[in-house]
Each structure stands twice: as structure tokens, then as C-alpha cells.
Short mmCIF file of C-alpha atoms and ligand atoms in Angstrom, two decimals:
data_model
loop_
_atom_site.label_atom_id
_atom_site.label_comp_id
_atom_site.label_asym_id
_atom_site.label_seq_id
_atom_site.Cartn_x
_atom_site.Cartn_y
_atom_site.Cartn_z
CA MET V 1 51.72 19.52 35.10
CA ASN V 2 50.49 23.01 34.51
CA PRO V 3 47.11 23.42 36.29
CA VAL V 4 45.50 24.88 33.15
CA VAL V 5 46.67 21.94 31.02
CA GLU V 6 45.30 19.66 33.71
CA ARG V 7 41.91 21.38 33.55
CA ILE V 8 41.85 20.85 29.80
CA GLU V 9 42.64 17.15 30.17
CA THR V 10 40.03 16.51 32.88
CA ALA V 11 37.36 18.41 30.96
CA LEU V 12 38.19 16.47 27.79
CA LYS V 13 37.94 13.14 29.64
CA SER V 14 34.49 13.92 31.00
CA ALA V 15 33.38 15.26 27.61
CA GLU V 16 34.53 12.04 25.98
CA ALA V 17 32.61 9.98 28.53
CA SER V 18 29.39 11.91 27.94
CA LEU V 19 29.81 11.74 24.18
CA THR V 20 30.31 7.97 24.04
CA SER V 21 27.19 7.42 26.10
CA ALA V 22 25.14 10.15 24.37
CA GLU V 23 21.92 8.85 22.80
CA SER V 24 20.52 11.94 21.15
CA ALA V 25 21.67 14.87 19.09
CA ALA V 26 20.51 17.12 21.97
CA GLN V 27 22.95 15.45 24.39
CA VAL V 28 25.83 15.96 21.93
CA GLU V 29 24.85 19.59 21.54
CA GLU V 30 24.91 20.03 25.30
CA VAL V 31 28.55 18.89 25.41
CA ARG V 32 29.47 21.15 22.51
CA ILE V 33 28.03 24.18 24.33
CA SER V 34 29.70 23.35 27.66
CA MET V 35 33.08 23.15 25.92
CA LEU V 36 32.99 25.50 22.94
CA GLY V 37 30.13 27.85 23.82
CA ARG V 38 30.55 31.50 24.76
CA LYS V 39 30.75 30.56 28.46
CA GLY V 40 32.33 27.18 27.76
CA LEU V 41 35.68 25.80 28.86
CA PHE V 42 37.81 27.06 26.00
CA ALA V 43 36.41 30.60 26.22
CA THR V 44 37.16 30.87 29.95
CA LEU V 45 40.65 29.43 29.44
CA THR V 46 41.51 32.18 26.98
CA LYS V 47 40.80 34.71 29.72
CA ASP V 48 43.00 32.84 32.25
CA MET V 49 45.95 32.83 29.86
CA GLY V 50 46.76 36.49 30.67
CA SER V 51 48.74 35.68 33.84
CA ALA V 52 50.92 32.92 32.33
CA THR V 53 54.66 33.19 31.55
CA PRO V 54 55.67 32.95 27.85
CA GLU V 55 56.90 29.38 28.45
CA GLU V 56 53.66 28.35 30.15
CA ARG V 57 51.76 29.96 27.30
CA ARG V 58 53.44 27.75 24.77
CA GLU V 59 52.55 24.63 26.77
CA ILE V 60 49.00 25.74 27.38
CA GLY V 61 48.62 26.84 23.75
CA ARG V 62 49.57 23.39 22.49
CA ALA V 63 47.23 21.62 24.93
CA PHE V 64 44.53 24.12 24.00
CA ASN V 65 44.80 23.51 20.23
CA GLU V 66 45.19 19.75 20.49
CA GLY V 67 42.34 19.54 22.99
CA LYS V 68 40.02 21.56 20.75
CA GLN V 69 40.82 19.36 17.74
CA ARG V 70 40.32 16.19 19.80
CA LEU V 71 36.98 17.51 21.03
CA GLN V 72 35.79 18.31 17.52
CA ASP V 73 36.66 14.78 16.39
CA LEU V 74 34.73 13.31 19.33
CA LEU V 75 31.70 15.49 18.57
CA ALA V 76 31.72 14.44 14.90
CA GLN V 77 32.00 10.75 15.83
CA ALA V 78 29.12 10.96 18.27
CA GLU V 79 26.91 12.72 15.72
CA GLU V 80 27.69 10.14 13.08
CA ARG V 81 26.92 7.27 15.46
CA ILE V 82 23.57 8.70 16.48
CA LYS V 83 22.48 9.43 12.90
CA GLY V 84 23.47 5.91 11.80
CA SER V 85 21.60 4.16 14.60
CA GLY V 86 18.39 5.88 13.57
CA SER V 87 17.65 6.99 17.11
CA GLY V 88 18.76 10.58 16.55
CA GLU V 89 15.93 13.09 16.41
CA LYS V 90 16.94 14.21 12.94
CA ALA V 91 16.71 10.63 11.57
CA LEU V 92 13.02 10.32 12.47
CA ASP V 93 10.54 12.85 11.15
CA VAL V 94 7.16 11.88 12.55
CA THR V 95 5.43 14.55 10.49
CA LEU V 96 6.16 12.72 7.19
CA PRO V 97 3.12 10.94 5.65
CA GLY V 98 3.05 7.19 6.36
CA ARG V 99 3.91 4.63 3.71
CA CYS V 100 0.87 2.48 2.82
CA GLY V 101 1.09 -0.98 1.21
CA ALA V 102 -1.12 -1.53 -1.83
CA MET V 103 -4.50 -2.94 -0.73
CA GLY V 104 -5.63 -6.14 -2.44
CA HIS V 105 -9.22 -7.34 -2.76
CA ARG V 106 -11.13 -10.53 -3.40
CA HIS V 107 -11.25 -12.01 -6.90
CA PRO V 108 -14.51 -11.21 -8.76
CA ILE V 109 -15.38 -14.94 -8.76
CA THR V 110 -14.95 -15.10 -4.99
CA GLN V 111 -17.05 -11.96 -4.62
CA MET V 112 -19.83 -13.55 -6.68
CA ILE V 113 -19.72 -16.78 -4.67
CA GLU V 114 -19.95 -14.84 -1.42
CA ASP V 115 -22.82 -12.71 -2.70
CA CYS V 116 -24.78 -15.76 -3.91
CA VAL V 117 -24.19 -17.58 -0.63
CA ALA V 118 -25.34 -14.51 1.33
CA ILE V 119 -28.60 -14.36 -0.64
CA PHE V 120 -29.39 -18.05 -0.12
CA ARG V 121 -28.44 -17.90 3.56
CA ARG V 122 -31.04 -15.19 4.05
CA MET V 123 -33.57 -17.67 2.62
CA GLY V 124 -32.56 -20.34 5.15
CA PHE V 125 -30.01 -22.37 3.17
CA ILE V 126 -26.75 -23.47 4.77
CA VAL V 127 -23.44 -24.06 2.99
CA ALA V 128 -22.27 -27.61 2.25
CA ASP V 129 -19.24 -28.79 0.33
CA GLY V 130 -17.55 -31.82 -1.13
CA PRO V 131 -14.20 -32.83 -2.64
CA GLU V 132 -13.04 -31.86 -6.13
CA ILE V 133 -11.66 -35.38 -6.67
CA GLU V 134 -14.73 -37.60 -6.73
CA THR V 135 -15.95 -41.11 -7.35
CA VAL V 136 -18.00 -42.19 -10.35
CA ARG V 137 -20.84 -42.93 -7.93
CA HIS V 138 -21.04 -39.33 -6.63
CA ASN V 139 -20.59 -37.68 -10.03
CA PHE V 140 -22.72 -40.05 -12.15
CA ASP V 141 -24.17 -43.32 -10.78
CA ALA V 142 -26.07 -42.05 -7.75
CA LEU V 143 -27.19 -39.04 -9.79
CA ASN V 144 -29.05 -41.43 -12.09
CA ALA V 145 -26.84 -40.77 -15.14
CA ALA V 146 -27.43 -43.52 -17.71
CA ALA V 147 -24.56 -45.96 -18.24
CA ASP V 148 -24.07 -44.56 -21.73
CA HIS V 149 -24.52 -40.89 -20.84
CA PRO V 150 -22.07 -38.90 -23.01
CA SER V 151 -20.78 -36.79 -20.11
CA ARG V 152 -19.16 -39.96 -18.69
CA GLU V 153 -16.82 -40.18 -21.69
CA MET V 154 -13.06 -39.71 -21.30
CA THR V 155 -13.43 -36.90 -23.80
CA ASP V 156 -15.70 -34.95 -21.43
CA THR V 157 -14.49 -35.77 -17.92
CA PHE V 158 -10.98 -35.93 -16.43
CA TYR V 159 -10.31 -39.41 -14.99
CA PHE V 160 -7.48 -40.61 -12.76
CA ALA V 161 -5.82 -43.97 -13.35
CA ASP V 162 -7.59 -45.39 -10.27
CA GLY V 163 -11.02 -44.62 -11.78
CA ARG V 164 -11.73 -41.53 -9.71
CA LEU V 165 -12.37 -38.24 -11.51
CA LEU V 166 -12.37 -34.46 -11.22
CA ARG V 167 -16.01 -33.63 -10.56
CA SER V 168 -17.75 -32.18 -13.59
CA GLN V 169 -20.56 -30.60 -11.54
CA THR V 170 -21.34 -29.63 -7.96
CA SER V 171 -24.34 -32.00 -8.04
CA THR V 172 -21.95 -34.46 -6.33
CA VAL V 173 -22.62 -32.50 -3.13
CA GLN V 174 -26.33 -33.45 -3.37
CA ILE V 175 -25.27 -37.08 -2.96
CA ARG V 176 -22.65 -36.32 -0.28
CA THR V 177 -25.24 -34.40 1.74
CA MET V 178 -28.10 -36.88 1.39
CA ASP V 179 -25.72 -39.75 2.27
CA ALA V 180 -24.84 -37.93 5.47
CA VAL V 181 -28.00 -36.28 6.81
CA LYS V 182 -31.71 -36.96 6.95
CA PRO V 183 -34.25 -34.51 5.46
CA PRO V 184 -35.32 -31.76 5.75
CA ILE V 185 -32.31 -30.44 3.82
CA ARG V 186 -31.64 -26.90 2.62
CA ILE V 187 -28.10 -26.47 1.27
CA VAL V 188 -26.14 -24.51 -1.26
CA ALA V 189 -22.74 -25.78 -2.37
CA PRO V 190 -20.39 -23.48 -4.26
CA GLY V 191 -17.29 -25.04 -5.73
CA ARG V 192 -14.88 -25.73 -8.54
CA CYS V 193 -15.71 -28.12 -11.40
CA PHE V 194 -13.72 -29.50 -14.32
CA ARG V 195 -14.60 -30.51 -17.86
CA ARG V 196 -12.52 -31.34 -20.90
CA ASP V 197 -13.70 -28.35 -22.86
CA THR V 198 -11.54 -26.55 -25.39
CA PRO V 199 -10.92 -23.11 -23.89
CA ASP V 200 -12.55 -20.19 -25.70
CA ALA V 201 -14.35 -16.98 -24.76
CA THR V 202 -17.10 -18.85 -22.89
CA HIS V 203 -15.45 -22.19 -21.96
CA SER V 204 -12.78 -23.01 -19.43
CA MET V 205 -11.53 -26.42 -18.29
CA ASN V 206 -12.12 -25.37 -14.72
CA PHE V 207 -15.01 -23.23 -13.59
CA HIS V 208 -17.34 -22.79 -10.62
CA GLN V 209 -20.92 -23.71 -9.92
CA ILE V 210 -23.25 -23.14 -7.03
CA GLU V 211 -25.59 -26.02 -6.35
CA GLY V 212 -28.83 -25.83 -4.39
CA LEU V 213 -30.78 -28.69 -2.84
CA TYR V 214 -34.04 -28.47 -0.94
CA VAL V 215 -35.69 -31.60 0.45
CA ASP V 216 -38.81 -31.51 2.60
CA LYS V 217 -42.44 -32.65 2.59
CA ASN V 218 -44.67 -31.46 -0.30
CA VAL V 219 -42.04 -29.41 -2.09
CA SER V 220 -43.27 -28.15 -5.45
CA MET V 221 -42.03 -26.51 -8.61
CA ALA V 222 -43.65 -23.28 -7.34
CA ASP V 223 -41.22 -23.29 -4.39
CA LEU V 224 -38.32 -23.65 -6.80
CA LYS V 225 -39.56 -20.88 -9.03
CA SER V 226 -40.06 -18.42 -6.17
CA VAL V 227 -36.59 -19.05 -4.76
CA LEU V 228 -35.04 -18.51 -8.17
CA GLN V 229 -37.06 -15.32 -8.71
CA ILE V 230 -36.00 -13.91 -5.34
CA PHE V 231 -32.41 -14.83 -6.11
CA ALA V 232 -32.59 -12.97 -9.46
CA TRP V 233 -34.05 -9.87 -7.79
CA GLU V 234 -31.46 -9.87 -5.03
CA LEU V 235 -28.52 -10.31 -7.38
CA PHE V 236 -29.50 -8.15 -10.36
CA GLY V 237 -32.30 -5.90 -9.12
CA LYS V 238 -36.09 -5.75 -8.99
CA ASP V 239 -36.60 -5.51 -12.77
CA VAL V 240 -35.24 -8.96 -13.57
CA ARG V 241 -37.85 -11.54 -14.59
CA ILE V 242 -37.21 -15.27 -14.85
CA ARG V 243 -38.62 -17.98 -17.07
CA LEU V 244 -38.36 -21.76 -16.95
CA ARG V 245 -38.01 -23.90 -20.10
CA PRO V 246 -38.42 -27.69 -20.22
CA HIS V 247 -35.10 -29.53 -20.32
CA PHE V 248 -33.52 -32.84 -19.34
CA PHE V 249 -31.16 -33.76 -16.50
CA PRO V 250 -30.78 -37.35 -15.24
CA PHE V 251 -31.10 -36.28 -11.60
CA THR V 252 -34.24 -34.13 -11.87
CA GLU V 253 -37.74 -34.88 -13.18
CA PRO V 254 -39.24 -32.70 -14.47
CA SER V 255 -36.16 -30.69 -15.42
CA VAL V 256 -35.91 -27.08 -16.55
CA GLU V 257 -33.41 -24.57 -17.71
CA TYR V 258 -34.05 -21.12 -16.35
CA ASP V 259 -33.37 -17.76 -17.92
CA PHE V 260 -33.14 -14.23 -16.53
CA SER V 261 -34.47 -11.35 -18.58
CA CYS V 262 -31.35 -9.69 -20.02
CA VAL V 263 -29.61 -7.68 -17.30
CA VAL V 264 -27.90 -5.53 -19.94
CA CYS V 265 -30.82 -4.39 -22.14
CA GLY V 266 -33.69 -5.16 -19.79
CA GLY V 267 -35.18 -7.63 -22.29
CA LYS V 268 -35.35 -5.41 -25.37
CA GLY V 269 -32.62 -7.37 -27.16
CA CYS V 270 -28.87 -6.69 -27.44
CA ASN V 271 -25.56 -8.37 -28.27
CA VAL V 272 -25.24 -9.95 -24.83
CA CYS V 273 -28.63 -11.76 -25.04
CA LYS V 274 -28.19 -12.37 -28.77
CA HIS V 275 -31.28 -10.22 -29.36
CA SER V 276 -33.55 -12.70 -27.57
CA GLY V 277 -34.09 -10.57 -24.43
CA TRP V 278 -33.23 -13.64 -22.28
CA LEU V 279 -30.06 -15.04 -20.70
CA GLU V 280 -29.61 -18.75 -20.00
CA ILE V 281 -28.53 -18.98 -16.39
CA ALA V 282 -28.71 -22.56 -15.17
CA GLY V 283 -30.41 -25.92 -14.79
CA ALA V 284 -32.88 -27.05 -12.15
CA GLY V 285 -35.75 -29.42 -11.48
CA MET V 286 -37.53 -31.64 -8.99
CA VAL V 287 -35.25 -34.30 -7.47
CA ASN V 288 -35.67 -37.53 -9.43
CA PRO V 289 -37.15 -40.33 -7.24
CA ASN V 290 -34.31 -42.60 -8.42
CA VAL V 291 -31.79 -40.22 -6.81
CA PHE V 292 -33.71 -40.41 -3.52
CA ARG V 293 -33.68 -44.20 -3.72
CA ASN V 294 -29.90 -44.20 -4.40
CA VAL V 295 -29.29 -42.41 -1.09
CA GLY V 296 -31.92 -44.26 0.94
CA ILE V 297 -34.54 -41.50 1.15
CA ASP V 298 -38.17 -42.58 0.62
CA PRO V 299 -39.55 -40.67 -2.42
CA GLU V 300 -43.11 -41.35 -1.22
CA GLU V 301 -42.42 -39.36 1.93
CA TRP V 302 -40.01 -36.68 0.72
CA SER V 303 -39.82 -34.40 -2.28
CA GLY V 304 -37.35 -31.71 -3.30
CA TYR V 305 -35.85 -29.48 -5.90
CA ALA V 306 -32.28 -28.87 -7.02
CA PHE V 307 -30.59 -26.22 -9.08
CA GLY V 308 -27.09 -25.52 -10.31
CA MET V 309 -25.66 -22.44 -11.94
CA GLY V 310 -22.37 -21.22 -13.33
CA ILE V 311 -20.57 -18.63 -11.23
CA GLU V 312 -18.43 -17.41 -14.14
CA ARG V 313 -21.53 -16.70 -16.21
CA LEU V 314 -23.04 -14.60 -13.41
CA THR V 315 -19.73 -12.79 -12.84
CA MET V 316 -19.36 -12.01 -16.55
CA LEU V 317 -22.91 -10.65 -16.69
CA ARG V 318 -22.42 -8.53 -13.58
CA HIS V 319 -19.24 -6.89 -14.89
CA ARG V 320 -19.93 -7.16 -18.67
CA ILE V 321 -16.83 -9.35 -19.12
CA SER V 322 -16.83 -10.83 -22.61
CA ASP V 323 -14.03 -13.44 -22.28
CA ILE V 324 -13.98 -16.02 -19.46
CA ARG V 325 -10.20 -16.39 -19.82
CA ASN V 326 -9.73 -12.93 -18.32
CA LEU V 327 -10.91 -14.40 -15.02
CA TYR V 328 -8.05 -16.89 -14.92
CA GLU V 329 -5.06 -14.94 -16.19
CA ASN V 330 -4.48 -13.05 -12.93
CA ASP V 331 -3.55 -9.86 -14.73
CA VAL V 332 -3.61 -7.25 -11.98
CA ARG V 333 -4.59 -4.51 -14.48
CA PHE V 334 -7.77 -6.51 -15.16
CA LEU V 335 -8.48 -7.66 -11.61
CA SER V 336 -7.96 -4.25 -9.99
CA GLN V 337 -11.11 -2.99 -11.78
CA PHE V 338 -13.31 -5.10 -9.50
CA ASN V 339 -12.47 -3.61 -6.13
N1 LIG K 1 -25.46 -30.21 -12.69
C1 LIG K 1 -26.12 -29.52 -13.78
C2 LIG K 1 -25.07 -29.02 -14.75
O1 LIG K 1 -23.92 -29.17 -14.54
C3 LIG K 1 -26.95 -28.37 -13.31
C4 LIG K 1 -28.14 -28.81 -12.48
C5 LIG K 1 -28.02 -28.89 -11.12
C6 LIG K 1 -29.31 -29.14 -13.09
C7 LIG K 1 -29.09 -29.29 -10.34
C8 LIG K 1 -30.42 -29.55 -12.34
C9 LIG K 1 -30.29 -29.62 -10.96
O2 LIG K 1 -25.31 -28.44 -15.75
#
């Protein structure tokens, strides 16, 4: 074989080997320059052709043209492979801005629960909880609800065939806690409750409450009132006043409902407080001695207070939400306002 043709073949073989193992566009470029560059193989061969006979020239010319074509195909293949594998320098531009996933956030109800819990924890309460499926004893009997209390009706409470029910209030956790531990007790219990209400702007069949229970020696209504006042200040600011009104609950005696001065108008009167200047927030009272007896705590030795409030109500007041159903429809356009 003509020595020049041989040089072409050997050079092509080694170029092919480097191209199949090349891992970057720079390595491919290196081969291109060594073969096709100004000082590359094909350029130097052109110079050497001068001394060849016309017959040799034809042979070399063919090898030259075919070799060049073959080399160009190999270069193109290698480039394609590197681009496709994503490891080529051109495929990765580290200067491009990163792609960020959309950030979610906690639901406004969850935020309210966490804020309430944080406030009560600072006052020495710990968190307790109980099941959403409950017994009649925990939801009614032990809480001193009269046998004919209307809230026991099938029309008010969801019952299972086995007689258990979906708890209608977090007061069940008062019983669960006092069954389990001896006083002194300082707990708050946030959780989901269920009632057979017809849904409208202020009613939902499931909703959340946060319950509080404090049992110790010589607990008084003044202790209750101060804790509720501090809670109101912490949640809605230093201008909020509270008031207690006489009420009835089976599990507290005396019982009260408590109001916050309107957090929207400051007490002057507006649509939200129905021009009364006050907002009904929740129920509370001193633990009824019958409840203590039902859980084996001596009412002569121990006294306590309890309170329970609606989380949805507080959330709606905080964000001026006028329809409770918004909180349960999971419409991202609504929820994303509460980040
Ligand atoms: N459980 C009562 C309710 O659902 C609220 C409450 C709790 C009242 C604790 C007094 C004491 O409305």
C-alpha cells in the first residue's frame, strides 16, 4: 500500500478511537483540529503530494477524499452523541436562573390553631388530644348532659350504628384527660368536631374548636377571666376588651359566654359585630362538680375552669372572611391569600 494512503488510514483509525471515547465537545474539537486544522493531517498531506506520480496521485486523492468524508461523519456522530447525553458543555448552561417549585403554605385554619396553641403554651398549658370518633360517655354522659339534652338527638349529632358518634365538641378531651391523669391539669385541645348543621355562611358540618381545661386548688372565675383577656390581647392586639355574659352549659357551673370587643370597628359598631360593638367568641365556666365526680376527682379538694372556642370564627375574624365555606373548598386562588 502507498505509504501516504497508509498514513491516512492509521490516522483515521486513531481519530475514530478518540471520537468514540470522547466525553466532551472540547475533546471532539481537539480531534477536528489535529486532522483538519491548518497544521493538521490533511493539510500536511497536500504538501507531500507534490512528489507523487500521476498514478499514485489518483490513489492518494481517492483515499484523501474518502478519508475526509469519513472523518466528518465521525465528528458529526460524536457531537450528536455528546449533546444527546446532556454531558456536553453546550447542553448545560450553569448561568441560567434556577427553576423554583411553587411554595405552599399552611391552611389558615392550621395557622390559627398553631397561633392559639403557642399563646396558651406561653401561659403554661400543654396540648392534649382525643379521637374524633367518640363514645356517648365522653361526648355527653360524663360531661353531665341531661338525658333529654337536645344536642344528643340524631338530628344534631352524627351516630354510628354501634352507638358511637362523631364528637360534637372538644369537651370530650376534658374527660379523656381527667380519666388519665391526676390534677393539677393545664391543657388545651385543638381538634375537629362534627354537627348535623345545614351548611350556610356561618355553619359547617365539620369545624374546629380549641378546648381549655385548668384544674388546681382554689381556681376562680378571676383566673379564667385573666387567661381569656391575655389570650384576646395576644391574638388580636392590646385594644381588645373582653366581657363575660351568664349562660348555661351542662359541664360548667356557673357558665358564661365571652365576647371580644369588635376587632373590626374597635367597638364602635359595624356590620361584622351587627352594630353591637361585641363579638361572641366562645363558652366557658367553672368545671361542674358533677363532671369531677364522673371522673373520680374530689370536687371538695379541686376546682377548675374550662373554655371552648371555634377556630373558624377566629380565623374569619382575623382575615375578614364572610363565608365559612371558603375555608373548605380548597380553592387555591382563595387560600394563596393567607401566606
Ligand atoms: N363545648 C362547648 C360548645 O361546644 C363550649 C364550652 C367548652 C363551654 C368548655 C364551656 C366550657 O359550645
